[in-house]
Amino acid sequence: MKKILIANRGEIAVRVIRTAREMGILTVGVHSDADQDSYAADLADETVSVGPAPARLSYLRPEKIVGAALEAQVDAIHPGYGFLSENAEFARAVVDAGITWVGPSPEIIELMGDKSRARQAAIAAGVPTLPGTDVIGPDDDAVALARGVGYPLVVKASAGGGGRGIRLVEDPADLLSTIETARTEAEAAFGSSEVYLEHFVAAARHVEVQVLGDGVDAVHLGDRDCSLQRRQQKVVEEAPAPDLPDDIRNQIRDSAVELTRQIGYEGAGTVEFLYDPATRTAAFIEMNTRLQVEHPVTEMITGLDLVREQIRIADGEKLGYGQSDIQFDGHAIECRINAEDPAAEFMPSPGTVEAITLGGGPGVRVDFGIVAGKAVAPFYDSLLGKLIVWAPTRDRAIARTRGALTETTVQGVKTTTGFLHTILGRPEFAAVAHHTKFLESTPDLMGPR
């Protein structure tokens, strides 16, 4: 592989460019009109414009991305995360154009992108799952099916993901109307009205397993905890998942590897679970068929470069190592720093970054997609970058992270650094008493600051 196009922008584009450069691979960046002067565009060896600022007219147009790749005569396309990274039709278009797709096959993306089919694949591989149903057909007795699942439950869009396409039902009287609403929303958002039911676990933790596969063999790279979330969007992640019983940790790791093997998965993927501390049980949520935003915490405790592994596997190489070769060391925490104003209900804060100082010190890594003088466009996700910190123990990692956050300042736009510093200082976080609804259920954290 000599030349690769990154079908993305911002922090993840910068991240892929850095590894490709280290591997001696030339990079082609795509950019919208709003990103022509971006940091990622500056770093790429070549750039190609893919259209106007709105993502639906540029980054989300498969034909423009493939056209840019053909124009630049690249060998491969790395999709990053978000945008078209889990779009099976885009992956298929890339392959049909004779270009290497850095990721699993379109068929695997399609399988795991259908949450109902993914659930069945997980069950077949022995992955623990919550009580639930298959897709609810027009002739199915939804009331009886819901009774079997048990309340509270969620109506989930089969084509949903990333925390979207989920509606909670606590009262049986609301079931049928919620199913109809969910079907309408799913059709509008995902192009499919298929929904299914799954039992809801209150105060659950979000735990996931990083896997790598070469189509035949597979390994896990440990687990992560992503329970600090705001409106179902992750805010802080850490590895390994703290306070997880050994039997649960081994169960989710081993079953995630078995699922990866059984479906013939190639590349980096993440198998996500809900862990219920009250019952000491874990259950499958979904599998993400791409690189996760939080992959750096796994890199920090394993010493592996996941982007490098993705590229190697896409280029036809085998894993070249077994599970016993993967060693884990210390604890890592990642904070997503967004251009948002916590004092104004986390409204996005676009503008020009006038100056930026990033925290440092032992074990501190910063993956940012912006530098001073660059604009934060109002058209995209508000993520500026990620602060990732490693230490020998979790307590020291928390202290280091808070110290690095204190040093991190951005002038010109509002950011969430102060908010992150506060939540990492909460006794609930130190005691691993937080859960996916912790932030929303703690008013003093979500109010004006």
mmCIF file of C-alpha atoms in Angstrom, residues 28-383:
data_model
loop_
_atom_site.group_PDB
_atom_site.id
_atom_site.type_symbol
_atom_site.label_atom_id
_atom_site.label_comp_id
_atom_site.label_asym_id
_atom_site.label_seq_id
_atom_site.Cartn_x
_atom_site.Cartn_y
_atom_site.Cartn_z
ATOM 1 C CA VAL A 28 -4.830 12.179 0.537
ATOM 2 C CA GLY A 29 -7.215 14.271 2.582
ATOM 3 C CA VAL A 30 -10.696 15.178 1.458
ATOM 4 C CA HIS A 31 -12.223 18.457 2.549
ATOM 5 C CA SER A 32 -15.409 20.418 2.238
ATOM 6 C CA ASP A 33 -15.323 24.118 1.428
ATOM 7 C CA ALA A 34 -15.404 24.844 5.169
ATOM 8 C CA ASP A 35 -12.371 22.631 5.833
ATOM 9 C CA GLN A 36 -10.105 23.766 3.010
ATOM 10 C CA ASP A 37 -7.810 25.517 5.508
ATOM 11 C CA SER A 38 -8.095 22.877 8.245
ATOM 12 C CA TYR A 39 -5.205 21.354 10.191
ATOM 13 C CA ALA A 40 -5.904 17.945 8.653
ATOM 14 C CA ALA A 41 -5.723 19.456 5.165
ATOM 15 C CA ASP A 42 -2.389 21.048 6.064
ATOM 16 C CA LEU A 43 -0.930 17.705 7.160
ATOM 17 C CA ALA A 44 -2.078 15.570 4.210
ATOM 18 C CA ASP A 45 0.304 15.096 1.292
ATOM 19 C CA GLU A 46 -2.524 15.919 -1.115
ATOM 20 C CA THR A 47 -6.076 17.187 -0.754
ATOM 21 C CA VAL A 48 -9.216 16.934 -2.874
ATOM 22 C CA SER A 49 -12.358 19.036 -2.440
ATOM 23 C CA VAL A 50 -15.569 17.035 -2.083
ATOM 24 C CA GLY A 51 -18.113 19.829 -2.019
ATOM 25 C CA PRO A 52 -19.953 22.459 0.036
ATOM 26 C CA ALA A 53 -19.760 22.767 3.810
ATOM 27 C CA PRO A 54 -22.861 20.742 4.815
ATOM 28 C CA ALA A 55 -21.830 17.102 5.369
ATOM 29 C CA ARG A 56 -24.786 15.807 3.355
ATOM 30 C CA LEU A 57 -23.306 17.567 0.322
ATOM 31 C CA SER A 58 -19.691 16.502 0.894
ATOM 32 C CA TYR A 59 -18.499 13.983 3.481
ATOM 33 C CA LEU A 60 -21.704 11.950 3.257
ATOM 34 C CA ARG A 61 -21.665 11.624 -0.544
ATOM 35 C CA PRO A 62 -20.133 8.227 -1.437
ATOM 36 C CA GLU A 63 -19.762 9.072 -5.115
ATOM 37 C CA LYS A 64 -17.725 12.192 -4.298
ATOM 38 C CA ILE A 65 -15.401 10.307 -1.969
ATOM 39 C CA VAL A 66 -14.865 7.455 -4.434
ATOM 40 C CA GLY A 67 -14.400 9.990 -7.245
ATOM 41 C CA ALA A 68 -11.742 11.780 -5.204
ATOM 42 C CA ALA A 69 -9.986 8.462 -4.551
ATOM 43 C CA LEU A 70 -9.944 7.586 -8.253
ATOM 44 C CA GLU A 71 -8.733 11.067 -9.155
ATOM 45 C CA ALA A 72 -5.875 10.809 -6.657
ATOM 46 C CA GLN A 73 -5.116 7.200 -7.702
ATOM 47 C CA VAL A 74 -4.996 5.859 -4.162
ATOM 48 C CA ASP A 75 -4.636 2.226 -3.133
ATOM 49 C CA ALA A 76 -6.995 2.368 -0.159
ATOM 50 C CA ILE A 77 -9.619 4.374 1.735
ATOM 51 C CA HIS A 78 -9.679 4.679 5.534
ATOM 52 C CA PRO A 79 -13.123 5.849 6.690
ATOM 53 C CA GLY A 80 -12.228 6.930 10.245
ATOM 54 C CA TYR A 81 -15.334 7.013 12.440
ATOM 55 C CA GLY A 82 -18.725 8.626 11.881
ATOM 56 C CA PHE A 83 -19.825 9.836 8.432
ATOM 57 C CA LEU A 84 -19.695 6.818 6.058
ATOM 58 C CA SER A 85 -17.533 4.548 8.228
ATOM 59 C CA GLU A 86 -20.324 2.009 8.831
ATOM 60 C CA ASN A 87 -22.129 2.456 5.532
ATOM 61 C CA ALA A 88 -22.132 -0.894 3.739
ATOM 62 C CA GLU A 89 -23.065 0.633 0.371
ATOM 63 C CA PHE A 90 -20.122 3.009 0.560
ATOM 64 C CA ALA A 91 -17.749 0.160 1.432
ATOM 65 C CA ARG A 92 -19.174 -1.820 -1.487
ATOM 66 C CA ALA A 93 -18.668 1.128 -3.859
ATOM 67 C CA VAL A 94 -15.044 1.410 -2.723
ATOM 68 C CA VAL A 95 -14.398 -2.294 -3.320
ATOM 69 C CA ASP A 96 -16.218 -2.216 -6.688
ATOM 70 C CA ALA A 97 -13.948 0.658 -7.756
ATOM 71 C CA GLY A 98 -10.934 -1.588 -7.194
ATOM 72 C CA ILE A 99 -9.812 0.276 -4.072
ATOM 73 C CA THR A 100 -8.893 -1.429 -0.784
ATOM 74 C CA TRP A 101 -11.381 -0.776 2.015
ATOM 75 C CA VAL A 102 -9.727 -0.400 5.426
ATOM 76 C CA GLY A 103 -12.321 -2.243 7.448
ATOM 77 C CA PRO A 104 -14.519 -5.337 7.452
ATOM 78 C CA SER A 105 -16.344 -6.453 4.325
ATOM 79 C CA PRO A 106 -19.560 -4.714 3.240
ATOM 80 C CA GLU A 107 -21.447 -7.914 4.107
ATOM 81 C CA ILE A 108 -20.166 -7.856 7.696
ATOM 82 C CA ILE A 109 -20.963 -4.146 8.049
ATOM 83 C CA GLU A 110 -24.476 -4.914 6.809
ATOM 84 C CA LEU A 111 -24.895 -7.845 9.201
ATOM 85 C CA MET A 112 -23.733 -6.040 12.314
ATOM 86 C CA GLY A 113 -25.445 -2.802 11.293
ATOM 87 C CA ASP A 114 -28.792 -4.587 11.538
ATOM 88 C CA LYS A 115 -29.113 -4.695 15.317
ATOM 89 C CA SER A 116 -31.642 -7.525 15.285
ATOM 90 C CA ARG A 117 -29.481 -9.732 13.041
ATOM 91 C CA ALA A 118 -26.397 -8.754 15.069
ATOM 92 C CA ARG A 119 -28.189 -9.897 18.210
ATOM 93 C CA GLN A 120 -28.880 -13.284 16.613
ATOM 94 C CA ALA A 121 -25.225 -13.593 15.552
ATOM 95 C CA ALA A 122 -24.176 -12.784 19.108
ATOM 96 C CA ILE A 123 -26.488 -15.443 20.527
ATOM 97 C CA ALA A 124 -25.070 -17.996 18.078
ATOM 98 C CA ALA A 125 -21.537 -17.161 19.264
ATOM 99 C CA GLY A 126 -22.463 -17.563 22.928
ATOM 100 C CA VAL A 127 -22.323 -13.842 23.691
ATOM 101 C CA PRO A 128 -24.584 -12.968 26.668
ATOM 102 C CA THR A 129 -27.670 -10.979 25.609
ATOM 103 C CA LEU A 130 -30.609 -9.281 27.302
ATOM 104 C CA PRO A 131 -34.113 -10.725 27.030
ATOM 105 C CA GLY A 132 -35.501 -9.448 23.734
ATOM 106 C CA THR A 133 -37.293 -10.199 20.496
ATOM 107 C CA ASP A 134 -36.640 -10.485 16.803
ATOM 108 C CA VAL A 135 -37.960 -7.734 14.521
ATOM 109 C CA ILE A 136 -41.628 -7.119 15.329
ATOM 110 C CA GLY A 137 -43.754 -7.874 12.268
ATOM 111 C CA PRO A 138 -47.206 -6.420 11.523
ATOM 112 C CA ASP A 139 -48.903 -9.659 12.553
ATOM 113 C CA ASP A 140 -46.930 -10.189 15.769
ATOM 114 C CA ASP A 141 -48.597 -9.802 19.159
ATOM 115 C CA ALA A 142 -46.362 -7.021 20.470
ATOM 116 C CA VAL A 143 -48.147 -6.926 23.833
ATOM 117 C CA ALA A 144 -47.459 -10.601 24.477
ATOM 118 C CA LEU A 145 -43.872 -10.282 23.261
ATOM 119 C CA ALA A 146 -43.294 -7.323 25.578
ATOM 120 C CA ARG A 147 -44.709 -9.263 28.508
ATOM 121 C CA GLY A 148 -42.152 -11.987 27.817
ATOM 122 C CA VAL A 149 -39.290 -9.459 27.660
ATOM 123 C CA GLY A 150 -40.365 -7.712 30.852
ATOM 124 C CA TYR A 151 -40.750 -4.035 31.745
ATOM 125 C CA PRO A 152 -39.097 -1.590 31.603
ATOM 126 C CA LEU A 153 -38.032 -2.218 28.024
ATOM 127 C CA VAL A 154 -36.764 -0.298 25.032
ATOM 128 C CA VAL A 155 -38.005 -0.223 21.465
ATOM 129 C CA LYS A 156 -34.873 -0.235 19.305
ATOM 130 C CA ALA A 157 -34.433 0.508 15.623
ATOM 131 C CA SER A 158 -32.742 -2.424 13.874
ATOM 132 C CA ALA A 159 -30.741 -0.007 11.737
ATOM 133 C CA GLY A 160 -29.941 2.338 14.624
ATOM 134 C CA GLY A 161 -26.706 2.789 16.503
ATOM 135 C CA GLY A 162 -24.549 5.200 18.446
ATOM 136 C CA GLY A 163 -27.274 5.692 21.050
ATOM 137 C CA ARG A 164 -29.875 6.686 18.458
ATOM 138 C CA GLY A 165 -33.140 4.933 17.587
ATOM 139 C CA ILE A 166 -34.016 3.921 21.142
ATOM 140 C CA ARG A 167 -37.259 4.636 23.019
ATOM 141 C CA LEU A 168 -37.946 3.645 26.624
ATOM 142 C CA VAL A 169 -41.277 2.074 27.648
ATOM 143 C CA GLU A 170 -42.065 1.770 31.360
ATOM 144 C CA ASP A 171 -45.871 1.574 31.210
ATOM 145 C CA PRO A 172 -47.453 -1.230 29.129
ATOM 146 C CA ALA A 173 -50.184 1.223 28.104
ATOM 147 C CA ASP A 174 -47.573 3.183 26.125
ATOM 148 C CA LEU A 175 -46.166 0.188 24.224
ATOM 149 C CA LEU A 176 -48.109 0.230 20.948
ATOM 150 C CA SER A 177 -47.961 4.006 20.451
ATOM 151 C CA THR A 178 -44.215 3.974 21.193
ATOM 152 C CA ILE A 179 -43.637 1.203 18.654
ATOM 153 C CA GLU A 180 -45.438 3.201 15.968
ATOM 154 C CA THR A 181 -43.514 6.367 16.837
ATOM 155 C CA ALA A 182 -40.235 4.435 16.830
ATOM 156 C CA ARG A 183 -41.034 2.918 13.430
ATOM 157 C CA THR A 184 -41.752 6.341 11.941
ATOM 158 C CA GLU A 185 -38.572 7.838 13.402
ATOM 159 C CA ALA A 186 -36.464 4.865 12.310
ATOM 160 C CA GLU A 187 -37.731 5.088 8.732
ATOM 161 C CA ALA A 188 -36.918 8.798 8.617
ATOM 162 C CA ALA A 189 -33.495 8.500 10.274
ATOM 163 C CA PHE A 190 -32.197 5.166 8.981
ATOM 164 C CA GLY A 191 -34.321 4.264 5.965
ATOM 165 C CA SER A 192 -35.762 1.205 7.733
ATOM 166 C CA SER A 193 -38.836 1.030 9.957
ATOM 167 C CA GLU A 194 -37.839 -2.291 11.551
ATOM 168 C CA VAL A 195 -37.796 -2.298 15.362
ATOM 169 C CA TYR A 196 -37.439 -4.890 18.095
ATOM 170 C CA LEU A 197 -37.820 -5.018 21.870
ATOM 171 C CA GLU A 198 -35.121 -5.441 24.497
ATOM 172 C CA HIS A 199 -35.200 -5.390 28.283
ATOM 173 C CA PHE A 200 -33.968 -2.118 29.828
ATOM 174 C CA VAL A 201 -31.367 -2.057 32.582
ATOM 175 C CA ALA A 202 -31.427 1.048 34.772
ATOM 176 C CA ALA A 203 -28.147 2.359 36.229
ATOM 177 C CA ALA A 204 -26.104 0.155 33.898
ATOM 178 C CA ARG A 205 -22.484 0.641 32.977
ATOM 179 C CA HIS A 206 -21.356 0.704 29.362
ATOM 180 C CA VAL A 207 -18.458 -1.718 28.897
ATOM 181 C CA GLU A 208 -16.911 -2.744 25.590
ATOM 182 C CA VAL A 209 -14.270 -5.095 24.227
ATOM 183 C CA GLN A 210 -11.799 -4.106 21.507
ATOM 184 C CA VAL A 211 -11.200 -6.887 18.992
ATOM 185 C CA LEU A 212 -8.942 -7.410 15.992
ATOM 186 C CA GLY A 213 -9.563 -10.038 13.333
ATOM 187 C CA ASP A 214 -7.926 -11.101 10.078
ATOM 188 C CA GLY A 215 -10.904 -13.053 8.735
ATOM 189 C CA VAL A 216 -9.754 -16.306 10.341
ATOM 190 C CA ASP A 217 -8.118 -15.576 13.669
ATOM 191 C CA ALA A 218 -9.047 -12.971 16.263
ATOM 192 C CA VAL A 219 -7.817 -11.491 19.547
ATOM 193 C CA HIS A 220 -9.147 -9.025 22.063
ATOM 194 C CA LEU A 221 -7.194 -6.005 23.256
ATOM 195 C CA GLY A 222 -8.952 -5.776 26.598
ATOM 196 C CA ASP A 223 -12.001 -3.848 27.703
ATOM 197 C CA ARG A 224 -13.033 -0.238 28.245
ATOM 198 C CA ASP A 225 -15.635 1.564 30.339
ATOM 199 C CA CYS A 226 -17.610 4.316 28.601
ATOM 200 C CA SER A 227 -20.292 4.936 31.229
ATOM 201 C CA LEU A 228 -19.892 8.697 31.578
ATOM 202 C CA GLN A 229 -22.308 9.837 28.886
ATOM 203 C CA ARG A 230 -24.430 12.870 28.150
ATOM 204 C CA ARG A 231 -27.578 12.177 26.150
ATOM 205 C CA GLN A 232 -26.188 8.786 25.137
ATOM 206 C CA GLN A 233 -22.965 10.330 23.822
ATOM 207 C CA LYS A 234 -19.720 9.292 25.503
ATOM 208 C CA VAL A 235 -17.813 11.953 27.437
ATOM 209 C CA VAL A 236 -15.046 10.047 29.270
ATOM 210 C CA GLU A 237 -13.662 6.561 28.581
ATOM 211 C CA GLU A 238 -11.134 4.415 30.424
ATOM 212 C CA ALA A 239 -9.282 1.139 30.067
ATOM 213 C CA PRO A 240 -9.422 -1.371 31.525
ATOM 214 C CA ALA A 241 -13.015 -1.211 32.796
ATOM 215 C CA PRO A 242 -12.704 -0.660 36.573
ATOM 216 C CA ASP A 243 -14.402 -2.743 39.255
ATOM 217 C CA LEU A 244 -15.461 -5.468 36.838
ATOM 218 C CA PRO A 245 -15.602 -8.996 38.319
ATOM 219 C CA ASP A 246 -13.020 -11.325 36.796
ATOM 220 C CA ASP A 247 -15.638 -13.823 35.635
ATOM 221 C CA ILE A 248 -17.578 -11.105 33.802
ATOM 222 C CA ARG A 249 -14.404 -9.653 32.305
ATOM 223 C CA ASN A 250 -13.322 -13.047 30.996
ATOM 224 C CA GLN A 251 -16.817 -13.836 29.719
ATOM 225 C CA ILE A 252 -17.202 -10.695 27.629
ATOM 226 C CA ARG A 253 -13.633 -10.824 26.322
ATOM 227 C CA ASP A 254 -13.830 -14.483 25.296
ATOM 228 C CA SER A 255 -17.308 -14.245 23.772
ATOM 229 C CA ALA A 256 -16.367 -11.089 21.845
ATOM 230 C CA VAL A 257 -13.433 -12.951 20.296
ATOM 231 C CA GLU A 258 -15.680 -15.908 19.441
ATOM 232 C CA LEU A 259 -18.186 -13.603 17.717
ATOM 233 C CA THR A 260 -15.344 -11.968 15.761
ATOM 234 C CA ARG A 261 -14.084 -15.362 14.606
ATOM 235 C CA GLN A 262 -17.500 -16.767 13.722
ATOM 236 C CA ILE A 263 -18.450 -13.902 11.417
ATOM 237 C CA GLY A 264 -15.026 -13.823 9.720
ATOM 238 C CA TYR A 265 -14.322 -10.262 10.822
ATOM 239 C CA GLU A 266 -11.379 -8.330 9.370
ATOM 240 C CA GLY A 267 -9.866 -5.282 11.026
ATOM 241 C CA ALA A 268 -10.639 -3.431 14.254
ATOM 242 C CA GLY A 269 -14.061 -3.724 15.838
ATOM 243 C CA THR A 270 -15.748 -3.160 19.169
ATOM 244 C CA VAL A 271 -18.283 -5.408 20.890
ATOM 245 C CA GLU A 272 -20.371 -3.341 23.307
ATOM 246 C CA PHE A 273 -22.093 -4.541 26.481
ATOM 247 C CA LEU A 274 -24.277 -3.272 29.302
ATOM 248 C CA TYR A 275 -23.028 -4.347 32.718
ATOM 249 C CA ASP A 276 -25.510 -4.410 35.600
ATOM 250 C CA PRO A 277 -23.602 -4.128 38.913
ATOM 251 C CA ALA A 278 -26.749 -5.056 40.850
ATOM 252 C CA THR A 279 -27.021 -8.494 39.251
ATOM 253 C CA ARG A 280 -23.374 -8.854 38.205
ATOM 254 C CA THR A 281 -24.403 -9.657 34.635
ATOM 255 C CA ALA A 282 -23.316 -8.303 31.252
ATOM 256 C CA ALA A 283 -25.276 -8.328 28.014
ATOM 257 C CA PHE A 284 -24.531 -7.534 24.363
ATOM 258 C CA ILE A 285 -25.660 -4.190 22.906
ATOM 259 C CA GLU A 286 -24.079 -4.049 19.445
ATOM 260 C CA MET A 287 -20.863 -4.370 17.469
ATOM 261 C CA ASN A 288 -19.258 -1.307 15.938
ATOM 262 C CA THR A 289 -17.532 -2.175 12.667
ATOM 263 C CA ARG A 290 -15.023 0.675 12.699
ATOM 264 C CA LEU A 291 -12.367 2.360 14.787
ATOM 265 C CA GLN A 292 -13.845 3.820 17.982
ATOM 266 C CA VAL A 293 -13.285 7.394 19.123
ATOM 267 C CA GLU A 294 -11.908 5.969 22.374
ATOM 268 C CA HIS A 295 -9.366 3.618 20.792
ATOM 269 C CA PRO A 296 -6.371 5.535 22.262
ATOM 270 C CA VAL A 297 -6.996 4.244 25.802
ATOM 271 C CA THR A 298 -6.575 0.715 24.461
ATOM 272 C CA GLU A 299 -3.399 1.757 22.650
ATOM 273 C CA MET A 300 -2.029 3.232 25.880
ATOM 274 C CA ILE A 301 -2.417 0.009 27.887
ATOM 275 C CA THR A 302 -1.330 -2.404 25.115
ATOM 276 C CA GLY A 303 1.339 -0.459 23.201
ATOM 277 C CA LEU A 304 -0.366 -1.309 19.881
ATOM 278 C CA ASP A 305 -1.231 1.216 17.167
ATOM 279 C CA LEU A 306 -4.766 0.265 16.098
ATOM 280 C CA VAL A 307 -4.662 2.323 12.902
ATOM 281 C CA ARG A 308 -1.473 0.524 11.895
ATOM 282 C CA GLU A 309 -3.146 -2.821 12.610
ATOM 283 C CA GLN A 310 -6.155 -1.803 10.500
ATOM 284 C CA ILE A 311 -3.942 -0.895 7.567
ATOM 285 C CA ARG A 312 -1.829 -4.052 7.883
ATOM 286 C CA ILE A 313 -4.892 -6.310 7.880
ATOM 287 C CA ALA A 314 -6.517 -4.427 4.985
ATOM 288 C CA ASP A 315 -3.270 -4.888 3.043
ATOM 289 C CA GLY A 316 -3.636 -8.657 3.370
ATOM 290 C CA GLU A 317 -1.408 -9.342 6.351
ATOM 291 C CA LYS A 318 -2.395 -11.803 9.091
ATOM 292 C CA LEU A 319 -2.477 -10.807 12.747
ATOM 293 C CA GLY A 320 0.898 -12.417 13.335
ATOM 294 C CA TYR A 321 0.337 -12.815 17.086
ATOM 295 C CA GLY A 322 -1.946 -14.661 19.471
ATOM 296 C CA GLN A 323 -3.879 -13.716 22.573
ATOM 297 C CA SER A 324 -1.003 -14.586 24.904
ATOM 298 C CA ASP A 325 1.162 -12.026 23.108
ATOM 299 C CA ILE A 326 -1.125 -9.149 24.135
ATOM 300 C CA GLN A 327 0.076 -7.646 27.414
ATOM 301 C CA PHE A 328 -1.802 -5.062 29.492
ATOM 302 C CA ASP A 329 -0.111 -2.380 31.559
ATOM 303 C CA GLY A 330 -1.552 0.331 33.785
ATOM 304 C CA HIS A 331 -4.691 2.405 33.377
ATOM 305 C CA ALA A 332 -5.693 5.020 30.766
ATOM 306 C CA ILE A 333 -8.397 7.696 30.668
ATOM 307 C CA GLU A 334 -9.642 9.683 27.684
ATOM 308 C CA CYS A 335 -11.551 12.974 27.846
ATOM 309 C CA ARG A 336 -13.379 14.269 24.786
ATOM 310 C CA ILE A 337 -12.886 18.026 24.638
ATOM 311 C CA ASN A 338 -15.689 19.654 22.688
ATOM 312 C CA ALA A 339 -16.294 23.202 21.492
ATOM 313 C CA GLU A 340 -19.438 23.541 23.592
ATOM 314 C CA ASP A 341 -20.622 25.893 26.319
ATOM 315 C CA PRO A 342 -21.646 23.956 29.462
ATOM 316 C CA ALA A 343 -23.142 27.168 30.882
ATOM 317 C CA ALA A 344 -25.551 27.367 27.932
ATOM 318 C CA GLU A 345 -26.842 23.778 27.943
ATOM 319 C CA PHE A 346 -23.811 22.617 25.952
ATOM 320 C CA MET A 347 -24.623 24.655 22.890
ATOM 321 C CA PRO A 348 -21.945 24.331 20.178
ATOM 322 C CA SER A 349 -19.378 27.128 20.204
ATOM 323 C CA PRO A 350 -18.026 27.689 16.683
ATOM 324 C CA GLY A 351 -15.422 30.323 15.976
ATOM 325 C CA THR A 352 -11.701 30.762 15.474
ATOM 326 C CA VAL A 353 -9.237 29.294 17.949
ATOM 327 C CA GLU A 354 -7.093 32.277 18.870
ATOM 328 C CA ALA A 355 -4.690 30.390 21.139
ATOM 329 C CA ILE A 356 -4.462 26.877 22.535
ATOM 330 C CA THR A 357 -2.372 25.297 25.310
ATOM 331 C CA LEU A 358 -2.554 21.538 25.790
ATOM 332 C CA GLY A 359 -1.739 19.785 29.043
ATOM 333 C CA GLY A 360 1.371 17.637 29.262
ATOM 334 C CA GLY A 361 3.561 15.632 31.592
ATOM 335 C CA PRO A 362 4.307 11.930 32.089
ATOM 336 C CA GLY A 363 1.862 9.628 30.342
ATOM 337 C CA VAL A 364 -0.075 12.434 28.621
ATOM 338 C CA ARG A 365 -1.096 12.214 24.952
ATOM 339 C CA VAL A 366 -3.190 14.742 23.012
ATOM 340 C CA ASP A 367 -5.013 13.861 19.791
ATOM 341 C CA PHE A 368 -6.347 17.173 18.482
ATOM 342 C CA GLY A 369 -7.649 18.150 15.085
ATOM 343 C CA ILE A 370 -7.131 21.867 15.472
ATOM 344 C CA VAL A 371 -4.378 24.391 16.193
ATOM 345 C CA ALA A 372 -4.319 28.125 16.861
ATOM 346 C CA GLY A 373 -5.589 30.212 13.985
ATOM 347 C CA LYS A 374 -7.936 27.527 12.645
ATOM 348 C CA ALA A 375 -11.712 27.788 12.578
ATOM 349 C CA VAL A 376 -14.194 25.530 14.377
ATOM 350 C CA ALA A 377 -16.897 25.161 11.737
ATOM 351 C CA PRO A 378 -20.563 25.118 12.798
ATOM 352 C CA PHE A 379 -21.455 22.316 10.393
ATOM 353 C CA TYR A 380 -19.968 19.272 12.126
ATOM 354 C CA ASP A 381 -19.483 17.431 15.402
ATOM 355 C CA SER A 382 -18.060 19.747 18.064
ATOM 356 C CA LEU A 383 -15.122 17.485 19.039
#
